[in-house]
CSV table of N, CA and C in Angstrom, one decimal:
chain,number,residue,atom,x,y,z
A,29,MET,N,-14.3,13.2,3.3
A,29,MET,CA,-13.4,12.8,1.8
A,29,MET,C,-13.2,11.3,2.0
A,30,ILE,N,-12.8,10.9,3.0
A,30,ILE,CA,-11.9,9.6,3.3
A,30,ILE,C,-13.8,8.6,3.0
A,31,HIS,N,-14.4,9.3,3.4
A,31,HIS,CA,-16.0,8.1,3.5
A,31,HIS,C,-15.9,7.7,1.5
A,32,LYS,N,-15.4,9.1,0.9
A,32,LYS,CA,-16.5,8.9,-0.3
A,32,LYS,C,-14.4,7.7,-1.0
A,33,ILE,N,-13.8,8.2,-0.8
A,33,ILE,CA,-12.4,7.2,-1.1
A,33,ILE,C,-12.7,5.5,-1.1
A,34,LYS,N,-13.1,5.6,0.6
A,34,LYS,CA,-13.5,4.1,0.8
A,34,LYS,C,-14.5,3.4,0.0
A,35,ALA,N,-15.9,4.6,-0.6
A,35,ALA,CA,-16.7,4.2,-0.7
A,35,ALA,C,-16.5,3.8,-2.8
A,36,LEU,N,-15.6,4.5,-3.3
A,36,LEU,CA,-15.2,4.5,-4.5
A,36,LEU,C,-14.4,3.1,-5.0
A,37,HIS,N,-13.3,2.9,-3.8
A,37,HIS,CA,-12.8,1.9,-4.4
A,37,HIS,C,-13.5,0.8,-3.3
A,38,ASP,N,-14.5,0.4,-2.7
A,38,ASP,CA,-15.2,-0.3,-2.4
A,38,ASP,C,-14.5,-1.9,-1.9
A,39,ASN,N,-13.6,-2.0,-1.3
A,39,ASN,CA,-13.3,-3.3,-0.8
A,39,ASN,C,-12.3,-3.9,-2.1
A,40,GLY,N,-11.9,-2.7,-3.1
A,40,GLY,CA,-11.0,-3.4,-4.0
A,40,GLY,C,-12.1,-3.9,-5.4
A,41,GLN,N,-13.7,-4.3,-5.3
A,41,GLN,CA,-14.3,-3.8,-6.0
A,41,GLN,C,-14.6,-3.2,-7.1
A,42,GLY,N,-14.0,-1.8,-6.5
A,42,GLY,CA,-14.5,-0.5,-7.2
A,42,GLY,C,-13.2,-0.3,-8.4
A,43,LEU,N,-13.2,1.2,-8.1
A,43,LEU,CA,-12.2,2.0,-8.7
A,43,LEU,C,-10.8,1.9,-7.9
A,44,SER,N,-9.5,1.6,-9.1
A,44,SER,CA,-8.4,1.8,-8.8
A,44,SER,C,-8.3,3.0,-7.8
A,45,VAL,N,-7.1,3.3,-7.1
A,45,VAL,CA,-5.9,3.8,-6.6
A,45,VAL,C,-6.3,5.2,-7.3
A,46,ARG,N,-5.5,5.0,-8.7
A,46,ARG,CA,-5.6,6.0,-9.7
A,46,ARG,C,-6.5,6.7,-10.5
A,47,ALA,N,-7.3,5.7,-10.3
A,47,ALA,CA,-8.7,6.3,-11.0
A,47,ALA,C,-9.5,6.9,-10.0
A,48,ILE,N,-9.3,6.8,-8.5
A,48,ILE,CA,-10.0,7.6,-7.3
A,48,ILE,C,-8.9,9.3,-7.2
A,49,SER,N,-7.6,9.1,-7.2
A,49,SER,CA,-6.5,10.2,-7.1
A,49,SER,C,-7.2,11.2,-8.2
A,50,LYS,N,-7.1,10.6,-9.6
A,50,LYS,CA,-8.1,11.2,-10.8
A,50,LYS,C,-9.0,12.1,-10.5
A,51,GLN,N,-9.9,11.3,-9.9
A,51,GLN,CA,-11.4,11.2,-10.2
A,51,GLN,C,-11.7,12.7,-8.7
A,52,LEU,N,-11.0,12.8,-8.4
A,52,LEU,CA,-10.9,13.5,-7.1
A,52,LEU,C,-10.0,14.5,-6.6
A,53,SER,N,-9.1,14.4,-7.4
A,53,SER,CA,-7.6,15.5,-8.0
A,53,SER,C,-7.1,14.9,-6.2
A,54,ILE,N,-6.7,14.5,-6.3
A,54,ILE,CA,-5.9,14.4,-5.1
A,54,ILE,C,-4.4,13.3,-5.1
A,55,SER,N,-3.4,13.4,-4.4
A,55,SER,CA,-2.7,12.5,-4.8
A,55,SER,C,-2.8,11.2,-4.3
A,56,ARG,N,-2.1,9.8,-4.6
A,56,ARG,CA,-2.6,8.4,-4.7
A,56,ARG,C,-1.9,8.4,-3.9
A,57,ASN,N,-0.5,8.9,-3.4
A,57,ASN,CA,-0.3,8.6,-2.0
A,57,ASN,C,-1.6,8.9,-0.8
A,58,THR,N,-1.9,10.1,-0.7
A,58,THR,CA,-3.7,9.9,0.4
A,58,THR,C,-4.4,9.2,0.0
A,59,VAL,N,-4.5,8.7,-1.6
A,59,VAL,CA,-5.8,7.6,-1.4
A,59,VAL,C,-5.2,6.6,-0.3
A,60,ARG,N,-3.8,6.1,-0.8
A,60,ARG,CA,-3.6,4.7,-0.3
A,60,ARG,C,-3.7,5.2,1.4
A,61,LYS,N,-3.3,6.9,2.0
A,61,LYS,CA,-3.2,6.4,3.3
A,61,LYS,C,-4.3,6.7,3.2
A,62,TYR,N,-5.8,6.9,3.2
A,62,TYR,CA,-6.9,6.7,3.4
A,62,TYR,C,-7.6,5.3,3.8
A,63,LEU,N,-7.7,4.9,2.4
A,63,LEU,CA,-7.9,3.1,2.1
A,63,LEU,C,-7.1,2.5,3.5
A,64,ARG,N,-6.1,2.9,3.7
A,64,ARG,CA,-5.6,1.9,5.5
A,64,ARG,C,-6.0,2.0,6.4
A,65,LEU,N,-6.7,3.4,6.8
A,65,LEU,CA,-7.3,3.7,7.9
A,65,LEU,C,-8.7,3.0,8.0
A,66,SER,N,-8.7,2.2,9.5
A,66,SER,CA,-9.6,1.8,10.1
A,66,SER,C,-10.9,2.8,10.4
A,67,GLU,N,-11.9,1.8,10.1
A,67,GLU,CA,-13.3,2.7,10.6
A,67,GLU,C,-12.8,3.7,12.0
A,68,ALA,N,-12.7,2.8,13.0
A,68,ALA,CA,-12.1,3.2,14.1
A,68,ALA,C,-10.9,4.5,14.2
A,69,ALA,N,-9.9,4.4,13.2
A,69,ALA,CA,-9.5,5.0,13.5
A,69,ALA,C,-9.8,6.6,13.0
A,70,ILE,N,-10.6,6.5,11.8
A,70,ILE,CA,-11.4,7.7,11.1
A,70,ILE,C,-11.8,8.3,12.2
A,71,HIS,N,-12.9,7.5,12.9
A,71,HIS,CA,-13.9,8.3,13.8
A,71,HIS,C,-12.7,9.2,14.9
A,72,GLY,N,-11.9,8.7,15.4
A,72,GLY,CA,-10.7,9.6,16.4
A,72,GLY,C,-10.6,10.0,15.7
A,73,GLN,N,-10.0,10.1,14.4
A,73,GLN,CA,-9.0,11.4,13.7
A,73,GLN,C,-10.2,12.5,13.7
A,74,GLN,N,-11.2,12.9,13.9
A,74,GLN,CA,-12.4,13.3,13.2
A,74,GLN,C,-13.4,14.1,14.2
A,75,SER,N,-12.8,13.4,15.3
A,75,SER,CA,-13.9,14.0,16.5
A,75,SER,C,-12.3,14.4,18.0
A,76,ASP,N,-11.4,14.7,17.7
A,76,ASP,CA,-10.4,14.8,18.7
A,76,ASP,C,-10.4,16.0,18.3
A,77,PRO,N,-10.8,16.3,20.1
A,77,PRO,CA,-11.0,17.7,20.5
A,77,PRO,C,-10.4,18.5,20.6
A,78,SER,N,-8.9,18.1,20.7
A,78,SER,CA,-7.4,19.0,20.5
A,78,SER,C,-7.4,19.1,19.6
A,79,ARG,N,-7.6,19.2,18.9
A,79,ARG,CA,-7.4,19.4,17.2
A,79,ARG,C,-8.1,20.8,16.6
A,80,THR,N,-7.3,21.8,16.6
A,80,THR,CA,-7.6,23.2,16.3
A,80,THR,C,-8.3,23.9,15.1
A,81,LYS,N,-9.0,24.5,15.2
A,81,LYS,CA,-9.1,24.9,13.6
A,81,LYS,C,-8.6,27.0,13.8
A,82,LYS,N,-8.7,27.3,12.4
A,82,LYS,CA,-8.3,28.8,12.9
A,82,LYS,C,-9.2,29.7,12.4
A,83,LEU,N,-10.5,28.9,12.2
A,83,LEU,CA,-11.1,29.2,12.4
A,83,LEU,C,-12.1,29.6,13.7
A,84,ASP,N,-11.7,28.7,14.8
A,84,ASP,CA,-12.7,28.4,15.7
A,84,ASP,C,-12.8,29.6,16.6
A,85,ASP,N,-12.0,30.4,16.7
A,85,ASP,CA,-12.1,31.8,17.7
A,85,ASP,C,-13.4,32.8,16.9
A,86,TYR,N,-13.9,32.4,15.5
A,86,TYR,CA,-15.2,32.8,15.2
A,86,TYR,C,-16.0,32.6,14.8
A,87,ARG,N,-16.2,30.8,15.4
A,87,ARG,CA,-17.2,30.0,15.1
A,87,ARG,C,-18.8,30.5,15.7
A,88,SER,N,-18.5,31.4,16.6
A,88,SER,CA,-20.1,31.9,16.9
A,88,SER,C,-20.5,32.8,16.2
A,89,TYR,N,-19.6,33.7,15.5
A,89,TYR,CA,-19.6,34.4,14.7
A,89,TYR,C,-20.5,34.0,13.3
A,90,LEU,N,-20.0,33.2,12.4
A,90,LEU,CA,-20.2,32.5,11.8
A,90,LEU,C,-21.3,31.7,11.3
A,91,VAL,N,-21.7,31.1,13.4
A,91,VAL,CA,-22.9,30.6,12.8
A,91,VAL,C,-24.4,31.2,13.3
A,92,TYR,N,-23.9,32.5,13.6
A,92,TYR,CA,-25.2,33.7,13.6
A,92,TYR,C,-25.3,34.0,12.7
A,93,LEU,N,-24.3,34.1,11.1
A,93,LEU,CA,-25.2,34.5,10.1
A,93,LEU,C,-25.7,33.6,9.6
C-alpha cells in the first residue's frame, strides 16, 4: 500500500493527496503519513520481527493449505 501511494504521488508530479485518498478509499491523513516516510523507514517498519500478527499461530496450517 505504501509503495502504491508513493507511485501515485510521484514526488508531487502525480495525483494529489486528496485524489489518492479517494482512489484508495483511505484517509488523507494516512496518505500524508505514508508520503512523509523514507524508504529506509518503510523497509524497517515492514520487516520488524517483533511485530506479531493474530494469524502467526496458524501460519503453518495456512501455508499447508
